[in-house]
XYZ file of C-alpha atoms in Angstrom:
448
model
C -5.739 -18.336 -5.286
C -1.939 -18.172 -5.189
C -1.241 -14.455 -5.035
C -1.771 -12.792 -1.601
C -4.423 -10.123 -2.039
C -7.198 -8.622 0.052
C -10.828 -8.776 -0.977
C -10.853 -5.014 -1.514
C -7.755 -5.080 -3.727
C -9.123 -7.960 -5.799
C -12.587 -6.444 -6.193
C -11.288 -2.959 -7.030
C -9.031 -4.326 -9.759
C -11.840 -6.468 -11.177
C -14.224 -3.497 -11.081
C -11.735 -1.466 -13.115
C -11.689 -4.205 -15.771
C -15.501 -4.389 -15.851
C -15.734 -0.616 -16.235
C -13.456 -0.688 -19.266
C -15.325 -3.618 -20.762
C -19.026 -2.787 -20.252
C -19.143 1.001 -19.891
C -20.523 3.286 -17.160
C -24.265 2.548 -17.442
C -24.093 -1.243 -17.032
C -21.235 -0.854 -14.549
C -23.247 1.481 -12.283
C -26.260 -0.842 -12.493
C -24.760 -4.302 -12.054
C -21.206 -4.000 -10.711
C -20.841 -0.914 -8.509
C -23.586 -1.904 -6.003
C -21.793 -5.140 -5.063
C -19.715 -5.206 -1.864
C -16.970 -7.789 -1.173
C -17.635 -9.550 2.123
C -15.389 -12.606 2.416
C -12.469 -13.864 0.325
C -11.062 -17.388 0.591
C -8.551 -19.325 -1.500
C -11.259 -20.351 -3.974
C -14.255 -18.051 -3.589
C -15.449 -14.559 -2.828
C -18.817 -13.552 -1.402
C -20.267 -10.378 -2.924
C -23.174 -8.741 -1.139
C -26.098 -7.531 -3.277
C -28.465 -4.748 -2.148
C -31.789 -6.373 -1.277
C -33.929 -3.936 -3.264
C -31.973 -4.618 -6.469
C -31.078 -8.255 -5.923
C -33.343 -9.961 -8.479
C -32.221 -7.880 -11.447
C -28.534 -7.886 -10.482
C -28.303 -11.630 -9.781
C -30.126 -12.521 -13.007
C -27.852 -10.353 -15.159
C -24.746 -11.356 -13.239
C -25.262 -15.050 -13.878
C -25.984 -14.454 -17.565
C -23.335 -11.874 -18.426
C -20.726 -11.257 -15.764
C -19.841 -14.361 -13.746
C -17.527 -15.858 -16.378
C -15.778 -12.524 -16.935
C -15.190 -12.291 -13.186
C -13.474 -15.694 -13.158
C -11.234 -14.678 -16.080
C -10.298 -11.378 -14.451
C -9.567 -13.117 -11.131
C -7.274 -15.594 -12.884
C -5.275 -12.690 -14.322
C -5.069 -10.780 -11.040
C -4.738 -13.471 -8.367
C -3.324 -16.304 -10.484
C -5.943 -18.750 -9.270
C -9.561 -19.849 -9.673
C -11.968 -17.792 -7.566
C -15.684 -18.459 -7.725
C -17.991 -15.454 -7.175
C -20.970 -16.053 -4.910
C -23.702 -13.428 -4.589
C -25.489 -13.009 -1.274
C -28.474 -10.744 -0.712
C -27.841 -8.208 2.043
C -29.859 -8.336 5.233
C -32.029 -5.267 5.490
C -33.465 -3.414 8.427
C -37.215 -2.888 8.612
C -38.259 0.384 7.013
C -37.851 3.437 9.239
C -35.856 1.422 11.769
C -33.090 3.679 13.161
C -29.454 2.624 13.073
C -28.382 1.576 16.593
C -25.531 -0.170 18.347
C -27.461 -3.444 18.027
C -27.686 -3.397 14.226
C -24.508 -1.480 13.450
C -21.792 -3.628 11.883
C -18.213 -2.420 12.098
C -15.434 -3.394 9.750
C -15.021 -6.969 10.895
C -13.516 -8.383 7.739
C -10.124 -7.588 9.181
C -8.749 -11.102 9.417
C -5.034 -11.297 8.883
C -3.791 -12.617 5.558
C -2.370 -16.043 6.400
C 0.284 -15.636 3.688
C 1.755 -12.583 5.409
C 4.187 -14.368 7.722
C 7.783 -13.817 8.766
C 8.810 -16.990 6.939
C 7.550 -15.589 3.637
C 9.066 -12.142 4.144
C 12.360 -11.851 2.267
C 14.872 -9.940 4.398
C 17.466 -7.704 2.753
C 19.486 -4.564 3.359
C 16.475 -2.314 2.778
C 14.219 -3.913 5.396
C 16.370 -5.879 7.868
C 16.038 -3.323 10.667
C 12.260 -3.071 10.282
C 12.100 -6.873 10.258
C 14.188 -7.208 13.430
C 11.954 -4.783 15.331
C 8.856 -6.571 14.031
C 10.117 -9.904 15.387
C 10.814 -8.282 18.760
C 7.320 -6.781 18.887
C 5.716 -10.135 18.013
C 7.613 -11.854 20.844
C 6.762 -9.286 23.522
C 4.043 -6.848 22.377
C 3.253 -3.744 24.365
C 6.596 -3.600 26.130
C 9.366 -1.623 24.482
C 8.516 -0.745 20.875
C 5.082 0.738 21.340
C 3.802 2.136 19.092
C 5.676 0.652 16.147
C 5.410 2.510 12.824
C 6.629 1.007 9.549
C 6.950 3.543 6.747
C 8.073 3.558 3.139
C 6.892 3.699 -0.457
C 4.163 1.715 -2.186
C 4.617 -2.027 -2.634
C 7.635 -2.514 -0.374
C 6.061 -4.937 2.123
C 4.812 -2.709 4.956
C 1.450 -4.457 5.259
C 3.086 -7.884 4.986
C 5.483 -7.139 7.834
C 2.791 -5.581 10.032
C 0.427 -8.516 9.567
C 3.303 -10.953 10.134
C 3.466 -9.597 13.684
C -0.218 -10.342 14.165
C 0.031 -13.807 12.650
C 3.042 -14.705 14.803
C 1.437 -13.466 18.014
C -1.857 -15.226 17.266
C 0.033 -18.544 17.171
C 1.848 -18.016 20.460
C -1.226 -16.486 22.128
C -4.379 -17.921 20.513
C -6.643 -16.070 22.942
C -5.295 -12.648 21.917
C -7.682 -10.150 20.332
C -6.062 -8.778 17.183
C -7.690 -6.068 15.088
C -6.458 -5.133 11.627
C -8.025 -2.191 9.800
C -6.993 0.325 7.222
C -7.079 3.974 8.231
C -10.098 4.310 5.936
C -11.842 1.413 7.737
C -11.275 3.170 11.061
C -12.686 6.418 9.658
C -15.755 4.714 8.171
C -16.498 2.798 11.371
C -16.146 5.968 13.432
C -18.417 7.925 11.081
C -21.091 5.216 11.143
C -20.985 5.047 14.934
C -21.563 8.797 15.175
C -24.478 8.550 12.766
C -26.016 5.706 14.756
C -25.970 7.469 18.088
C -24.548 7.145 21.600
C -24.910 3.378 21.967
C -23.104 2.773 18.687
C -20.302 5.134 19.672
C -19.768 3.082 22.818
C -19.743 -0.076 20.709
C -17.148 1.470 18.395
C -14.898 2.322 21.332
C -15.255 -1.203 22.703
C -14.399 -2.657 19.289
C -11.122 -0.745 18.959
C -10.087 -0.189 22.574
C -10.334 -3.710 23.997
C -7.825 -5.423 21.717
C -4.359 -6.751 22.485
C -2.910 -5.738 19.108
C -4.282 -2.928 16.956
C -2.921 -2.814 13.405
C -3.731 0.303 11.362
C -2.662 0.535 7.722
C -1.881 3.781 5.830
C -2.346 6.448 8.496
C -1.431 9.151 5.963
C -5.088 8.791 4.899
C -6.025 10.834 7.996
C -4.229 13.935 6.721
C -6.458 16.938 7.436
C -9.227 14.864 9.052
C -9.405 16.423 12.505
C -12.248 14.396 14.040
C -10.841 10.972 13.244
C -7.389 12.067 14.419
C -8.915 13.109 17.730
C -10.692 9.766 18.075
C -7.546 7.788 17.303
C -5.614 9.924 19.782
C -8.033 8.826 22.503
C -7.955 5.197 21.352
C -4.160 5.349 21.289
C -4.016 6.619 24.869
C -6.363 3.931 26.192
C -4.453 1.088 24.557
C -0.960 2.234 25.476
C -1.954 2.929 29.082
C -3.181 -0.643 29.397
C -0.020 -2.059 27.822
C -1.590 -3.030 24.505
C 0.426 -2.911 21.287
C -0.238 -0.526 18.391
C 1.354 -1.081 14.991
C 0.888 1.303 12.081
C 2.060 1.811 8.530
C 2.465 4.975 6.515
C 4.060 6.114 3.281
C 6.210 8.583 5.221
C 7.207 9.643 8.718
C 4.352 11.188 10.761
C 6.221 14.512 10.889
C 6.107 14.553 7.079
C 2.338 13.953 6.852
C 0.567 17.195 6.043
C -2.031 18.324 8.609
C -1.413 15.544 11.121
C -1.904 16.830 14.654
C 1.316 17.491 16.541
C 0.004 15.717 19.636
C -0.393 12.572 17.523
C 3.085 12.804 16.034
C 4.556 13.306 19.500
C 2.785 10.142 20.693
C 4.112 8.211 17.723
C 7.644 9.440 18.388
C 7.451 7.904 21.875
C 7.711 4.502 20.193
C 9.869 3.550 17.237
C 9.622 4.179 13.488
C 11.485 2.085 10.933
C 11.551 2.574 7.191
C 11.463 -0.028 4.454
C 13.467 0.885 1.382
C 13.471 -0.471 -2.135
C 15.019 -3.965 -2.215
C 18.559 -4.262 -3.544
C 19.441 -6.692 -6.351
C 20.241 -9.737 -4.149
C 16.966 -9.257 -2.267
C 14.999 -8.962 -5.505
C 16.599 -12.174 -6.785
C 15.704 -13.943 -3.527
C 12.085 -12.763 -3.861
C 11.906 -14.127 -7.400
C 13.462 -17.423 -6.311
C 10.778 -17.802 -3.639
C 8.041 -17.073 -6.172
C 9.449 -19.595 -8.636
C 9.736 -22.311 -5.991
C 6.212 -21.699 -4.691
C 4.898 -22.057 -8.241
C 6.880 -25.241 -8.830
C 9.260 -23.701 -11.370
C 12.984 -24.201 -11.796
C 14.484 -21.009 -13.194
C 18.265 -20.464 -13.396
C 19.780 -17.700 -11.277
C 21.024 -15.774 -14.319
C 17.438 -15.512 -15.598
C 16.170 -14.351 -12.210
C 18.989 -11.800 -12.052
C 18.020 -10.496 -15.477
C 14.439 -9.904 -14.369
C 15.493 -8.462 -11.010
C 17.931 -6.106 -12.700
C 15.189 -4.649 -14.875
C 12.593 -4.196 -12.112
C 13.910 -2.151 -9.194
C 10.931 0.005 -8.235
C 9.103 -2.086 -5.626
C 8.215 -5.647 -4.650
C 4.655 -5.449 -5.953
C 5.823 -4.507 -9.444
C 8.537 -7.151 -9.298
C 6.041 -9.886 -8.406
C 3.569 -8.706 -11.035
C 6.240 -8.761 -13.723
C 7.354 -12.244 -12.700
C 3.803 -13.608 -12.887
C 3.357 -12.106 -16.351
C 6.703 -13.589 -17.358
C 5.688 -16.970 -15.924
C 2.329 -16.961 -17.728
C 3.944 -16.202 -21.084
C 6.669 -18.788 -20.436
C 4.077 -21.503 -19.811
C 1.909 -20.374 -22.735
C 4.803 -20.456 -25.196
C 6.214 -23.647 -23.682
C 9.765 -22.334 -23.888
C 12.787 -23.035 -21.677
C 13.628 -20.506 -18.961
C 16.809 -19.170 -20.553
C 18.199 -15.635 -20.625
C 17.385 -15.413 -24.334
C 13.779 -16.401 -23.731
C 13.549 -14.005 -20.793
C 14.922 -11.106 -22.847
C 12.440 -11.824 -25.614
C 9.468 -12.069 -23.270
C 10.443 -9.006 -21.236
C 10.849 -7.137 -24.500
C 7.332 -8.183 -25.504
C 6.129 -6.906 -22.135
C 7.721 -3.525 -22.924
C 10.011 -3.749 -19.910
C 13.365 -2.050 -20.324
C 16.122 -1.286 -17.919
C 16.037 2.455 -18.472
C 18.524 4.693 -16.692
C 20.168 4.017 -13.351
C 18.628 6.479 -10.923
C 21.303 8.379 -9.018
C 21.414 11.698 -7.215
C 23.599 13.044 -10.031
C 21.105 12.027 -12.720
C 18.224 13.633 -10.830
C 20.221 16.824 -10.363
C 21.130 16.964 -14.050
C 17.569 16.397 -15.306
C 16.111 18.982 -12.917
C 18.893 21.488 -13.627
C 18.306 21.155 -17.385
C 14.553 21.591 -16.942
C 14.993 24.821 -14.974
C 17.919 25.979 -17.162
C 20.332 25.882 -14.225
C 23.485 23.897 -13.475
C 24.205 21.258 -10.853
C 26.589 23.709 -9.192
C 23.681 26.164 -8.978
C 21.576 23.548 -7.149
C 24.400 23.071 -4.656
C 25.039 26.795 -4.193
C 23.772 29.104 -1.444
C 21.874 31.316 -3.908
C 18.299 32.170 -2.858
C 16.981 33.246 -6.255
C 13.342 32.196 -6.499
C 13.616 29.967 -9.594
C 16.761 28.321 -8.268
C 15.204 27.640 -4.861
C 12.240 25.977 -6.578
C 14.557 23.850 -8.722
C 16.575 22.853 -5.667
C 13.426 21.881 -3.749
C 12.147 19.802 -6.679
C 15.496 18.019 -7.017
C 15.574 17.241 -3.289
C 11.976 15.978 -3.412
C 12.693 13.684 -6.367
C 15.861 12.406 -4.719
C 13.888 11.607 -1.583
C 11.145 9.767 -3.494
C 13.207 7.996 -6.167
C 16.269 6.851 -4.208
C 17.108 5.232 -0.894
C 19.272 8.176 0.187
C 18.709 9.352 3.768
C 17.840 12.962 4.575
C 21.388 13.753 5.798
C 22.920 12.144 2.687
C 20.641 14.161 0.419
C 21.589 17.332 2.253
C 25.273 16.595 1.730
C 24.638 16.069 -1.998
C 23.106 19.538 -2.219
C 25.935 21.662 -0.910
C 26.176 20.343 2.633
C 22.677 21.269 3.786
C 21.265 19.673 6.933
C 18.419 17.166 7.021
C 15.849 19.744 8.147
C 16.380 21.699 4.921
C 15.701 18.559 2.900
C 12.613 17.777 4.950
C 11.330 21.337 4.462
C 11.873 21.107 0.696
C 10.175 17.706 0.478
C 7.129 18.844 2.468
C 6.819 22.027 0.431
C 6.794 20.196 -2.913
C 4.483 17.482 -1.546
C 1.926 20.090 -0.469
C 2.138 21.893 -3.804
C 1.704 18.656 -5.781
C -1.401 17.791 -3.765
C -3.040 21.150 -4.437
C -1.775 21.988 -7.935
C -2.364 19.600 -10.837
C 0.271 21.275 -13.017
C 2.947 20.719 -10.386
C 2.026 17.041 -10.187
C 2.163 16.722 -13.983
C 5.591 18.373 -13.998
C 6.883 16.002 -11.307
C 5.502 12.999 -13.190
C 7.187 14.168 -16.398
C 10.534 14.699 -14.649
C 10.250 11.290 -12.990
C 9.609 9.626 -16.336
C 12.616 11.413 -17.903
C 14.859 10.473 -14.977
C 13.884 6.816 -15.322
C 13.575 6.450 -19.085
C 15.157 9.465 -20.778
C 13.438 11.768 -23.236
């Protein structure tokens, strides 16, 4: 396996392919019950429910194993052998206790997520610098440390790089990585299992040297798990242990996140990761090419990087598709070949996303003008248009809150934050609003 990926990410993507290929009935019978347990460079262990194991294993070997290998080659760019293992079962009527409860222990750090493999650029250099400082002296000054930003920008990579670096300098350190969903599931299971299991859960999460929690925005509106993490947070910080978190936005922007949690987070430091600029994207592609043993001219890498500016994950995915087609066609890595292949992949440069373009598209949609968006008018339709434009500017550009405010008639950052939160909440509760935002985003990027 050459592409860094977690077992959950790999299995979820493969499940999606199986669902499309075999339909819901066979999928629910033979694919959905499997649980990914361990992923290595060349194999993955999938756990099979004991009461269905004979039928599933028989059909898997006959019909699904080869498809899995093909799907894994497409997703992870490497050979991964699936191995089925029958789950251990408790005797019938045996209650769940702290002795037989298993927490999320498949939280090993991805060995590919290191500082050496993290490409530093203008959009992430500050977050990177703080991460290095935390890895050298955890629990001292930057505690907790929150890394926030959009999807696919390297938050998890940078967070796990801290853990990997510290594990080398301090091999005896206890390091726990879990997603916010893992933490929730473990907490829920411990409550279901009773008092002994709850104590075991607390020991699992509160006796570590580094606690890494991914995607805390998942806890939005979940009061019980927020309360539990608040207590875990207090125990760890009081004993000088380091907490590192990631989120898609600042804690103050997460809907229904307890204020006492956000105040704790603000006692540390939060750094954002922004979309990589062109030189950084080129450097990322150069690293990918070198790791795959390819020699690709800079002008070709620049062409690809110029067309993909959304996030690192999309950039890497596009490069691997480009590489596969390049090898398959046995063509030289020239700009002409790249343009032809990228055209076949339906990748176009689209429009350059600027504040002015966003304002114009939104103004046209609401039958207003850009001057109207910048005005002090409080007409209902105009206020909505202004809020939508601010929201899209916040999500589609690297502009800071103060800069956005200045672009909309000299408003302060709190006005932008209010507008962004308001539209975010509406999009989460109203499907039509989300569809409208998606349509505007597509027009801003690609035109009508």
